[in-house]
XYZ file of C-alpha atoms in Angstrom:
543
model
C 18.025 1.612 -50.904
C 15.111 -0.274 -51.999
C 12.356 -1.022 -49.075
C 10.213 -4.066 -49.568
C 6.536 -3.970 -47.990
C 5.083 -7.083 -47.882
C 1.386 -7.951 -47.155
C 1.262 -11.954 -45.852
C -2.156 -13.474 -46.794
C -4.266 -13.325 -43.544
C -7.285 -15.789 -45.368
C -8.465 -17.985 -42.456
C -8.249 -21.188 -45.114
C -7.940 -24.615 -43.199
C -5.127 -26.582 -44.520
C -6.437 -30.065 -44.615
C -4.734 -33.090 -43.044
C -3.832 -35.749 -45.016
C -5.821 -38.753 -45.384
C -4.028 -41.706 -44.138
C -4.089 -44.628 -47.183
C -6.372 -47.194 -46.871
C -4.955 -50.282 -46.031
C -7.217 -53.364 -45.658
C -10.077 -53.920 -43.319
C -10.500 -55.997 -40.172
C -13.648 -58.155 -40.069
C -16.391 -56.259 -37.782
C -15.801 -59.481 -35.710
C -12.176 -59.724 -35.214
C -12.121 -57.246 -32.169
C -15.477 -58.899 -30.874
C -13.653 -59.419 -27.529
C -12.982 -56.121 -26.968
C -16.090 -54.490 -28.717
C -18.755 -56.812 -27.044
C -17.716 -55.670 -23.182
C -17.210 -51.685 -24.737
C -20.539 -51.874 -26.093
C -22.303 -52.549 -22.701
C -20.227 -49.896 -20.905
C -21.538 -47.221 -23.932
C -24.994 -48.886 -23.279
C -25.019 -48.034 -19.458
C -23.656 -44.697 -20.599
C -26.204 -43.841 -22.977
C -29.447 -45.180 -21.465
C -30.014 -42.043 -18.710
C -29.004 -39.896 -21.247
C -31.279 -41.030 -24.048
C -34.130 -40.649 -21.416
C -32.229 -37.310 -19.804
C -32.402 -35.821 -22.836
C -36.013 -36.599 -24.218
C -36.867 -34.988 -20.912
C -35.039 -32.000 -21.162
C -35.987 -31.705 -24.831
C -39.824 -32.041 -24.198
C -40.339 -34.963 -26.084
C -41.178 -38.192 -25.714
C -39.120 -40.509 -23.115
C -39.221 -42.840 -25.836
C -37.799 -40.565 -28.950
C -34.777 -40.707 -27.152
C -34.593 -44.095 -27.102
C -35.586 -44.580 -30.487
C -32.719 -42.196 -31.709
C -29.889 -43.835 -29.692
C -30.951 -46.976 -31.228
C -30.695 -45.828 -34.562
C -27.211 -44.460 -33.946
C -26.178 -47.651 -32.825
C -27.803 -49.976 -35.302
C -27.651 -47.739 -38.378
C -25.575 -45.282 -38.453
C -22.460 -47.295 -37.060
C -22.147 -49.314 -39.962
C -22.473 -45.813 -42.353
C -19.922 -44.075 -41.075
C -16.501 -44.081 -41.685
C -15.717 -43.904 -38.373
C -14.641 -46.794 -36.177
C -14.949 -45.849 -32.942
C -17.722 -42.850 -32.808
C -20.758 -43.443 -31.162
C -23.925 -41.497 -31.926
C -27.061 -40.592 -30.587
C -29.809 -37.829 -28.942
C -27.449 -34.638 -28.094
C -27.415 -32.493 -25.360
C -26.982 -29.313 -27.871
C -29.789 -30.199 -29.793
C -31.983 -30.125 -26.641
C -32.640 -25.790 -26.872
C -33.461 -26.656 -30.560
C -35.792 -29.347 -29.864
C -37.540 -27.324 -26.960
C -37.572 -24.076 -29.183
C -38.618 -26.454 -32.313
C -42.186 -27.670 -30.581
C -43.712 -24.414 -29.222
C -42.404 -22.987 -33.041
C -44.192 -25.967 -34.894
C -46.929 -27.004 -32.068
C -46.472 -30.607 -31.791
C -43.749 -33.404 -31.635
C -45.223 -34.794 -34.709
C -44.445 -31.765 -36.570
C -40.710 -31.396 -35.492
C -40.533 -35.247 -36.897
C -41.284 -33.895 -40.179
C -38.570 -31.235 -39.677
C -36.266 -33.698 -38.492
C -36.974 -35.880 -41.673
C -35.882 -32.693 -43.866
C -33.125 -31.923 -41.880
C -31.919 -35.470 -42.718
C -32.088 -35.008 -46.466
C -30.418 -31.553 -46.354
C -27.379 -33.397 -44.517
C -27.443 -35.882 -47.194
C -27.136 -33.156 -49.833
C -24.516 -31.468 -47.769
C -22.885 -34.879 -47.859
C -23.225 -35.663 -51.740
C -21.948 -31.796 -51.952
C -19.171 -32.714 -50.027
C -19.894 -29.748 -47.264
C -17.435 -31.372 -44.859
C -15.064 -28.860 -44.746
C -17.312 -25.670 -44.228
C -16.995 -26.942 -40.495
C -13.508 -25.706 -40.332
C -14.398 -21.870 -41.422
C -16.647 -21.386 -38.117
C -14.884 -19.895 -36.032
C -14.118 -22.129 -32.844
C -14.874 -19.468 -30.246
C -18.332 -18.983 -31.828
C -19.002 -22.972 -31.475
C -17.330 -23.280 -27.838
C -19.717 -20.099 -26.997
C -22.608 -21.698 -29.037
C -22.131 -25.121 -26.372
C -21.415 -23.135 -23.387
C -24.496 -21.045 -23.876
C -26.301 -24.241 -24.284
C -24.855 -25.641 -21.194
C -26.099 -22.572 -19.045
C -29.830 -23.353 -20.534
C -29.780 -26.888 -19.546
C -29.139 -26.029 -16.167
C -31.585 -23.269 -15.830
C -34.553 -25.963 -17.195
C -33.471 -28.950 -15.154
C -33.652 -27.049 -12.031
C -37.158 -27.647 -12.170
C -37.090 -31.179 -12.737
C -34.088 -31.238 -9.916
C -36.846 -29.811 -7.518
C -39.907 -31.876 -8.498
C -41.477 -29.043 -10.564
C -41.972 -30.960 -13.749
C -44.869 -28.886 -14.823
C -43.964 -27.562 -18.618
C -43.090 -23.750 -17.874
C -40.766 -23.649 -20.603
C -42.440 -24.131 -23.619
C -41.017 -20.643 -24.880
C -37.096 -20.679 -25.640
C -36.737 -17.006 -25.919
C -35.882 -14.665 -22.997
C -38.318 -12.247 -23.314
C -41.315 -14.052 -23.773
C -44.951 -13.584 -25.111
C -46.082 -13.770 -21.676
C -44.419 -11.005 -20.186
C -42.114 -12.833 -17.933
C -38.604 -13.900 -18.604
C -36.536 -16.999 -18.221
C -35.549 -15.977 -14.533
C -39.081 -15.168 -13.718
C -40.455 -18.566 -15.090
C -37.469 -20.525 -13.346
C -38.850 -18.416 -9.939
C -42.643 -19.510 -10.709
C -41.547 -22.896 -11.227
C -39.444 -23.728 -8.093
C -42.819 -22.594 -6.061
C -43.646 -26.235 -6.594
C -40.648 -28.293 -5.239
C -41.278 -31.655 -3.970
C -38.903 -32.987 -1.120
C -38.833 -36.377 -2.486
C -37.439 -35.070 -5.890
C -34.761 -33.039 -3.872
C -33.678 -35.647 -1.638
C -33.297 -38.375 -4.470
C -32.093 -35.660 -6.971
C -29.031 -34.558 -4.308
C -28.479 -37.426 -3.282
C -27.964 -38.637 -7.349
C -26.019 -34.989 -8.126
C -23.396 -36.110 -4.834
C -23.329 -39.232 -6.462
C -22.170 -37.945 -10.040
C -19.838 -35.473 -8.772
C -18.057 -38.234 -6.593
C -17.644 -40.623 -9.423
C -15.605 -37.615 -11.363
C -13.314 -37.215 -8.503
C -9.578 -38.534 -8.854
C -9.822 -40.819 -6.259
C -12.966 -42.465 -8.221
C -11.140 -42.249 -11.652
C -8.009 -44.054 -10.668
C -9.765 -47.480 -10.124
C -10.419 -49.654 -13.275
C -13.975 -50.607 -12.161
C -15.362 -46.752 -12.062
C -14.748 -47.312 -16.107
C -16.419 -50.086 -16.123
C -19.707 -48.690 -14.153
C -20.539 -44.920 -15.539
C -21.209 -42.770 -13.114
C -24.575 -41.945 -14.587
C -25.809 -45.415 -14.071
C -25.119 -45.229 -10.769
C -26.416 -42.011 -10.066
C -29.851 -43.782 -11.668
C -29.846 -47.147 -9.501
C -29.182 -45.272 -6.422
C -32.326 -42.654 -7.239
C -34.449 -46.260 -7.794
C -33.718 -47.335 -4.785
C -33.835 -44.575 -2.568
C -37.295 -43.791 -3.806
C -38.373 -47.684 -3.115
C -37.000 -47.411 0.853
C -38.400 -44.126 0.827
C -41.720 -45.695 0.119
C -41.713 -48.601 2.917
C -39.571 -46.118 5.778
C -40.636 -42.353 4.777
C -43.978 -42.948 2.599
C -44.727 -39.106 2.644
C -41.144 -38.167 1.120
C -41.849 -40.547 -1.800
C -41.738 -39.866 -5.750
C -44.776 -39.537 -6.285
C -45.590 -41.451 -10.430
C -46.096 -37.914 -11.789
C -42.507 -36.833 -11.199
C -41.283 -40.517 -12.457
C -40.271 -41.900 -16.276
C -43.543 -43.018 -17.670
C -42.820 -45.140 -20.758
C -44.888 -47.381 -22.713
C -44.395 -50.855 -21.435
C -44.097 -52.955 -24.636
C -43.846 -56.701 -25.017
C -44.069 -57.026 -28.799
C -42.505 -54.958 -31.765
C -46.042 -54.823 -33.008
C -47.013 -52.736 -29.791
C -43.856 -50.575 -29.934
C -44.788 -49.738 -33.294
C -48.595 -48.710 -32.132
C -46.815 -46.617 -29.278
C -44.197 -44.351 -31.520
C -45.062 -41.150 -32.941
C -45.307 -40.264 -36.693
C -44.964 -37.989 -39.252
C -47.440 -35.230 -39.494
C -47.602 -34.683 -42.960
C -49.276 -31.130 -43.051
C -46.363 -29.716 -41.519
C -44.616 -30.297 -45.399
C -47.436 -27.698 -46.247
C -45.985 -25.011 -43.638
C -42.719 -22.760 -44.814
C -41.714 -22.652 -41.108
C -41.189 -25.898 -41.173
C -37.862 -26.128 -43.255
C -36.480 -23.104 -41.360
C -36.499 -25.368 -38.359
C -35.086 -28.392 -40.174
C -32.146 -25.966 -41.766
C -31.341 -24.996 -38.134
C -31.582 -28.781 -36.877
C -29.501 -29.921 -40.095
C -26.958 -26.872 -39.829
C -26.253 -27.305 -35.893
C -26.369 -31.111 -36.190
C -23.717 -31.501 -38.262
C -21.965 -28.966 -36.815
C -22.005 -30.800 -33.634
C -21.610 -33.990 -35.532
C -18.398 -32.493 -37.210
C -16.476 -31.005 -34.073
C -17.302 -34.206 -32.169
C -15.687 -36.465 -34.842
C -12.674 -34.603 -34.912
C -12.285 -35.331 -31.031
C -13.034 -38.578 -31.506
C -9.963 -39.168 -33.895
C -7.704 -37.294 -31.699
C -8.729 -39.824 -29.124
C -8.693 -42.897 -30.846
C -5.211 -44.719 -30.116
C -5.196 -46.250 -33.776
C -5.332 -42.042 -34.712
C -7.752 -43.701 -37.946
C -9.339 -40.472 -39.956
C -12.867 -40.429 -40.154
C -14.259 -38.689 -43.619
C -15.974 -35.713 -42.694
C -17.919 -36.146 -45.867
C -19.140 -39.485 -45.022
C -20.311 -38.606 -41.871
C -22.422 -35.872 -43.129
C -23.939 -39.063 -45.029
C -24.385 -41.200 -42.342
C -26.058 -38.615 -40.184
C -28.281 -37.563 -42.433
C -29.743 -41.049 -43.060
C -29.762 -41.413 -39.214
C -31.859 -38.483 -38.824
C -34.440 -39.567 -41.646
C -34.506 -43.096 -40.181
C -35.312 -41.549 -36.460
C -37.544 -39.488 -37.752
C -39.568 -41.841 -39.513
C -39.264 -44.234 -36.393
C -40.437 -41.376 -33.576
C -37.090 -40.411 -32.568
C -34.924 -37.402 -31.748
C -32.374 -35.710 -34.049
C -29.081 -37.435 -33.807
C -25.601 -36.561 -33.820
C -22.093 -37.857 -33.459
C -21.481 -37.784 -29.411
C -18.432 -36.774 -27.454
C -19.299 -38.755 -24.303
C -20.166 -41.738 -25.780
C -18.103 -42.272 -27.984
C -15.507 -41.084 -25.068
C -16.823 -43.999 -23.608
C -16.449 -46.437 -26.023
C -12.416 -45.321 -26.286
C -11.930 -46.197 -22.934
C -13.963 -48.968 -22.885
C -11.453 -50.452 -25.242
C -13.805 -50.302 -28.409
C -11.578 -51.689 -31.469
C -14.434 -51.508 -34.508
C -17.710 -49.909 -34.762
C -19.381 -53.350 -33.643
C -19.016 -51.706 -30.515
C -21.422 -49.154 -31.009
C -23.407 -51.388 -33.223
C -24.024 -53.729 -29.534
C -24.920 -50.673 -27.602
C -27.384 -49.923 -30.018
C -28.829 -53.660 -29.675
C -28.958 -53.367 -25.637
C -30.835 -50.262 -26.189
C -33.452 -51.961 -27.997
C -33.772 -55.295 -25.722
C -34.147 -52.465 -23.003
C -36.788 -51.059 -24.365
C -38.810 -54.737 -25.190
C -38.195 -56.057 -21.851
C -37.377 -52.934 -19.150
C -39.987 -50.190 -19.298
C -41.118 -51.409 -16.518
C -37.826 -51.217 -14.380
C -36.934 -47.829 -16.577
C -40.579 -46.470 -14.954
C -39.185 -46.455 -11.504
C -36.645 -44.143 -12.389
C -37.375 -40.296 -10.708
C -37.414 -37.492 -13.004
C -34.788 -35.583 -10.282
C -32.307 -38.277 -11.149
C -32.107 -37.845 -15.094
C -32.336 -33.898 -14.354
C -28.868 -34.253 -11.668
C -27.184 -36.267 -14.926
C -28.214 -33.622 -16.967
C -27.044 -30.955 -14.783
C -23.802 -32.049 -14.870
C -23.975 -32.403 -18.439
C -24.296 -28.839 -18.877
C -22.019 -27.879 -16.200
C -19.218 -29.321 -18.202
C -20.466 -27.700 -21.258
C -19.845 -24.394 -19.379
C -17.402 -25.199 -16.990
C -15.127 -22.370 -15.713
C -11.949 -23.609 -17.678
C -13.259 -23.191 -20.499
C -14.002 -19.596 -19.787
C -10.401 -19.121 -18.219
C -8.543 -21.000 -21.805
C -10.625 -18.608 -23.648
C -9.736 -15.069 -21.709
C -5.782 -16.656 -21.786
C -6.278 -16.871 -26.001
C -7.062 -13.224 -25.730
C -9.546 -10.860 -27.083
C -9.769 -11.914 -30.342
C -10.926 -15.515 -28.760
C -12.619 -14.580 -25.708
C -14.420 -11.434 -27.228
C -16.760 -13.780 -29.823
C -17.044 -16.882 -27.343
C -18.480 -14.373 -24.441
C -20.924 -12.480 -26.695
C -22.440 -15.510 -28.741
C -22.990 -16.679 -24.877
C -24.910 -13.468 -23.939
C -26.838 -13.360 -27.384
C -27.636 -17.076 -27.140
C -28.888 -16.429 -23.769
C -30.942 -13.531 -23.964
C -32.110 -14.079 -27.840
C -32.473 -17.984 -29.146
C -29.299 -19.837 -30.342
C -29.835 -19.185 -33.911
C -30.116 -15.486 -33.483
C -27.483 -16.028 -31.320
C -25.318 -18.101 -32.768
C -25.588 -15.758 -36.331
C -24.421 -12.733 -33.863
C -21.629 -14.134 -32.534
C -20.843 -15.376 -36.421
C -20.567 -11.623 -37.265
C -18.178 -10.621 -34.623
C -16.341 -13.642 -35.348
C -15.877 -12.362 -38.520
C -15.022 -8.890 -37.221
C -12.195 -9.816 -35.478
C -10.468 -11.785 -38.221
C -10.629 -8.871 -40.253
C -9.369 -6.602 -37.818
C -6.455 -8.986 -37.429
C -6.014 -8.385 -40.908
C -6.419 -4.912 -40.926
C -3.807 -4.623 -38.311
C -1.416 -7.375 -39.387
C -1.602 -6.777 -43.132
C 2.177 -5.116 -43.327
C 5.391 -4.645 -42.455
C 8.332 -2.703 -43.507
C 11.736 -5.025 -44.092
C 14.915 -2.790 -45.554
C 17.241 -5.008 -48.019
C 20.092 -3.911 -48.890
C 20.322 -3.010 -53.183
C 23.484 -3.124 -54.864
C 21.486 -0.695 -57.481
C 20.434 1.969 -54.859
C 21.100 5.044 -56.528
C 19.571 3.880 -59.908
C 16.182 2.613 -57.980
C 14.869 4.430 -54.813
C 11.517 3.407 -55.440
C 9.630 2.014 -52.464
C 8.753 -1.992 -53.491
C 5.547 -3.190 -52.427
C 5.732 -6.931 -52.614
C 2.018 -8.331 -53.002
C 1.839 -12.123 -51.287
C 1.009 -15.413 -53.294
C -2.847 -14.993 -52.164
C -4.148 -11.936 -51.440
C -7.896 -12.492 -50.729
C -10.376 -9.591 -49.825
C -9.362 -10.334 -46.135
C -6.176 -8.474 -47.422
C -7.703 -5.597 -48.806
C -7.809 -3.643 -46.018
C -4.132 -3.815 -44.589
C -3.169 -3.293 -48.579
C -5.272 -0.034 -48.663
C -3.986 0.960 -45.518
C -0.228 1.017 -46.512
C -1.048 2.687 -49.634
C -2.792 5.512 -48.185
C 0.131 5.796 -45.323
C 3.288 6.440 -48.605
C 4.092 10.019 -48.248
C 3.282 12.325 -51.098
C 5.863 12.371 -53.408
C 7.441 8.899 -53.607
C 8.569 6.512 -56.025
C 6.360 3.033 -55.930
C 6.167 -0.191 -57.349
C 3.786 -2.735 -56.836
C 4.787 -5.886 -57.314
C 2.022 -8.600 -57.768
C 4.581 -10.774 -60.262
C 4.695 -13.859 -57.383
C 0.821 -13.595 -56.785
C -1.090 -16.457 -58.102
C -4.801 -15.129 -56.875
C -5.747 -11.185 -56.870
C -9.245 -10.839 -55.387
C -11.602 -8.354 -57.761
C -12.136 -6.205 -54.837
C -8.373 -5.581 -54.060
C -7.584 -4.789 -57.947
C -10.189 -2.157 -57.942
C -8.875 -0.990 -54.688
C -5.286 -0.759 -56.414
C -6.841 1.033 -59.548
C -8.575 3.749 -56.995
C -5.135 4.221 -56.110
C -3.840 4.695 -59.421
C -5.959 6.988 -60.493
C -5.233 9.121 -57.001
C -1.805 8.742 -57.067
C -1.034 11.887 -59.185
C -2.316 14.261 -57.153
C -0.411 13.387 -54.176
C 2.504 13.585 -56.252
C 2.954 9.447 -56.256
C 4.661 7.565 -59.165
C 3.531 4.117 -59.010
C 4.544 1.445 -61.497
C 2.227 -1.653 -61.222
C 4.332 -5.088 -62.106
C 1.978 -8.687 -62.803
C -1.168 -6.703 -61.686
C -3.951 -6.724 -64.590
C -5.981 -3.226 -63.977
C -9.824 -3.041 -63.607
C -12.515 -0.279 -64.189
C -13.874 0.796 -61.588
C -17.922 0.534 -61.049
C -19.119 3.250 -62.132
C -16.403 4.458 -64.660
C-alpha cells in the first residue's frame, strides 16, 4: 500500500483581483448634479475634523486646513479613484504629536513630511502597492485601535478645558518621570466648567445623531453629525456669555486662526520648510514612519472605499501611492498636515451620492473659501467641541466589536491585534507596531508548522512491488513550509522505505533543499532509504 504525505503550501501570498477593463470615461462634469450637493455634505464633514485633528496633532489649526484642501484640489484629480476623499487622518495624529517633540518644531516635521512624500512617490514608481496585502490585518486593526485609545486619553484634556500642552512626549514612560496616566491626572486639575458643559453637551449631541432613530431620516445624511455637534457648541457658548457670563469659553480654550482676507496674507500666515532639518539623520526616520503608516492607511482605506462604491470601480493601488505622495509634498510645502486616503469622508461622499471625483474636488474648494472668508466664525468654535468629535472618532477606532470579531477569529487573530495594542500603548506605535509585526509573523508560521501535513492512504494496484512511504512535495513550497516538511521527516520511523516526490513542484525554496539534504545525509543511520524524485540536491554550508 503506498501512503501519500502531502505538504499544501501555507505562503500567505495575496492572490490579486482582477482589474476590471477600462472602458471609457465620463466627463468630470456629467455627474455635476450629484457631485456638487455630495461635495458640500463631505465639506461639512471634513471641516471639524481638519481643525479636530490639527488640535489633537499639536499643530497648527490651520495645517489641517491646508491639508484637506490639498486632498480635495490635488490629489482628487491624481488618483485613480473616483469616489475617495482624502485628507488630515486621525492615525497620523500619535505620529504627528510624537514627530514634534522628536524634531522640535512644526517646521521641522514639514520637512519630514516633504520626504515622506517623495518616498511614497518612489514606492509608487516601484509599484509597492501590493506590500499592503502581506501585513497582517490583525496587526493594522491593533495598530488603529491602539491609536483610537490614545486619542481619547489626549482629548480628555481638551474635553475638560485643560488645553495646556502636557503631552508633548508620546511615550509611556517618559523623561519626566511620570507616565501617560499620571500626566492625564495632572492635566484634568485644570478643568473649566464652560469647556465641560459645551463639550457634553456636543458629545450627547454626536452620540444621538448615530442612533437608529437619527439614521433612518434622509436629512441626518444630509447634516453630519459633527457639524452639528460644532454649531450647537457656538451657540451655547454665545448664550452662555449674555445668561451665565462666568460659565463662558473663555478665547484661550477657543480655535484661534489667522483671519485672512487675501491669498497674499494666507501665504504670510502658513508655516514653511525648515531647511536645516535636511541636515539632521533623524529627520528621514520620521518621514519613513510618516510615509510607511500613510500609505498604509491610505491603502486599507481605498480598499473600503471600493467595496463601498455601488459602481464596485477598482482603484490602482499603485496610483494611489502616486497621488499621495504628491499630496504630501504639496501640503508640506503649503504648511499642512500629512495626508491620507480617509474612510469617513470618503464614507461620506458614497452616501452623499458622489458619482466622480469632482465631488471631492468641490469639498476641497469650500474648504478654501472657508478659510478666506470664515476664520472669523471658525474662531468661535470651543476647543471642547472639536475634542467630543474627536472622542468619538477614536471610540470607533476601538470600539468593543471590534475586539469581540477579533477574539471570535481566534487566537491566531486576536493574539497579534491585542498585543500590538498593549505595545503601541505602553511603547510608541512604531515600536509597537514592529512588535506586533513579529508575532504576526509567529503565528503564521506556527500555522504552518502545525498544518504542514497530512497522511491520505490510496489504494496501489502495485502494493507488494512498492511499500515505500510517498511524500508528495506541493507546487510551492516556500520556507514557510520548511518547518511542517522537517517535521514529518523527522516523525518516519527508523527503518522505512521513502520517496520524495518534488516532480509537480515548480518553486523549492534554498532553505527547504538544504533541509532535505540534512536529511539525506541522516537517513542511513536511522536505517531510512529515501529516493529523492525532481528534487536537485544542495551542499550544505559548511560542507
Amino acid at each position: 500500500m503506498t501512503h501519500v504525505i502531502s505538504s499544501p503550501a501555507h505562503t500567505g501570498a495575496p492572490i490579486a483581483a482582477p482589474t476590471p477593463p477600462a472602458g471609457p470615461q465620463p466627463s468630470p462634469f456629467s455627474s455635476l448634479g450629484q457631485d456638487a450637493p455630495a461635495g458640500l455634505v463631505v465639506f461639512l464633514v471634513a471641516l471639524p475634523l481638519c481643525l479636530g485633528i490639527s488640535l489633537a496633532s499639536g499643530a497648527p489649526l490651520l495645517a489641517g486646513i491646508v491639508a484637506g484642501i490639498v486632498g480635495g484640489v490635488v490629489v482628487s484629480w491624481l488618483s485613480g479613484s473616483h469616489v475617495s476623499v482624502s485628507g488630515p487622518a486621525a492615525g497620523l495624529t500619535i505620529i504627528m504629536l510624537s514627530a514634534i517633540a522628536t524634531l522640535g518644531s512644526f517646521p521641522a516635521v514639514l520637512t519630514a513630511t516633504a520626504i515622506a512624500g517623495v518616498m511614497q512617490l518612489l514606492l509608487g514608481v516601484a509599484r509597492a502597492g501590493i506590500i499592503a496585502l502581506y501585513f497582517p490585518a490583525a496587526v493594522i486593526r491593533g495598530m488603529l485601535a491602539a491609536i483610537g485609545i490614545i486619542l481619547i486619553l489626549k482629548q480628555l484634556p481638551h474635553f475638560f478645558g485643560a488645553d495646556m500642552d502636557y503631552f508633548e512626549d508620546m511615550e509611556f514612560f517618559q523623561a519626566d518621570g511620570l507616565n501617560t496616566f499620571s500626566e492625564l491626572s495632572k492635566a484634568l486639575q485644570a478643568i473649566s466648567p464652560g469647556s465641560v458643559l459645551v463639550g457634553v453637551v456636543s458629545l450627547g449631541l454626536l452620540l444621538a445623531w448615530d442612533r437608529p432613530l437619527v439614521r433612518r431620516q434622509a436629512w441626518s445624511r444630509l447634516v453630519p453629525g459633527a457639524l452639528v455637534a460644532v454649531v450647537a457648541a457656538v451657540g451655547l457658548n454665545q448664550l452662555l456669555h449674555t445668561l451665565a457670563p462666568a460659565w463662558q469659553v473663555r478665547p484661550e480654550h477657543l480655535v484661534h486662526l489667522p483671519v485672512v482676507t487675501s491669498l497674499s496674507q494666507l501665504a504670510h500666515e502658513m508655516s514653511w520648510l525648515d531647511l536645516e532639518a535636511f541636515r539632521r539623520p533623524v529627520t528621514y526616520g520620521v518621514a519613513f514612519t510618516i510615509a510607511i503608516v500613510a500609505s498604509l492607511e491610505t491603502l486599507l482605506s481605498i480598499e473600503a472605499v471600493d467595496n463601498l462604491d455601488p459602481q464596485k470601480r477598482h482603484t490602482p493601488p499603485n496610483r494611489e501611492l502616486l497621488a499621495q505622495g504628491a499630496g504630501n509634498l504639496v501640503s508640506a510645502l503649503l504648511g499642512g498636515l500629512p495626508l491620507t486616503a480617509v474612510i469617513v469622508r470618503s464614507s461620506a461622499n458614497i452616501a452623499a451620492g458622489a458619482r466622480t471625483r469632482l465631488a471631492a474636488f468641490i469639498h476641497g474648494l469650500l474648504l478654501l473659501a472657508s478659510l478666506l472668508f470664515l476664520g472669523r466664525v471658525l474662531n468661535l468654535i470651543p476647543l471642547s467641541a472639536l475634542a467630543a468629535v474627536l472622542l468619538v472618532v477614536g471610540f470607533k477606532l476601538t470600539k468593543p466589536a471590534l475586539y469581540r470579531g477579533q477574539w471570535r477569529l481566534g487566537w491566531a487573530q486576536f493574539g497579534p491585534f491585542i498585543f500590538t495594542i498593549i505595545a503601541v500603548l505602553f511603547t510608541d506605535l512604531l515600536k509597537g507596531v514592529s512588535i506586533g509585526l513579529v508575532l504576526g509573523f509567529f503565528f503564521i508560521l506556527k500555522d504552518n508548522a502545525k498544518a504542514g501535513s497530512y497522511l491520505r492512504q490510496d489504494p496501489n494496484p502495485n502494493a507488494d512491488a512498492d511499500d515505500r512511504l510517498h511524500l508528495h512535495l506541493p507546487e510551492h513550497v516556500s520556507f514557510l513550509n520548511k518547518a511542517s516538511i522537517v517535521t514529518t521527516l523527522e516523525q518516519l520511523p527508523t527503518g522505512s522505505r521513502v520517496l520524495l516526490d518534488g516532480s509537480r513542484s515548480d518553486v523549492i525554496d534554498h532553505d527547504v533543499l538544504e533541509a532535505i539534504e540534512a536529511f539525506r545525509q541522516a537517513a542511513p543511520a536511522r536505517g531510512i532509504e529515501l529516493e529523492l524524485r525532481g528534487i536537485r540536491q544542495v551542499a550544505l554550508a559548511g560542507h
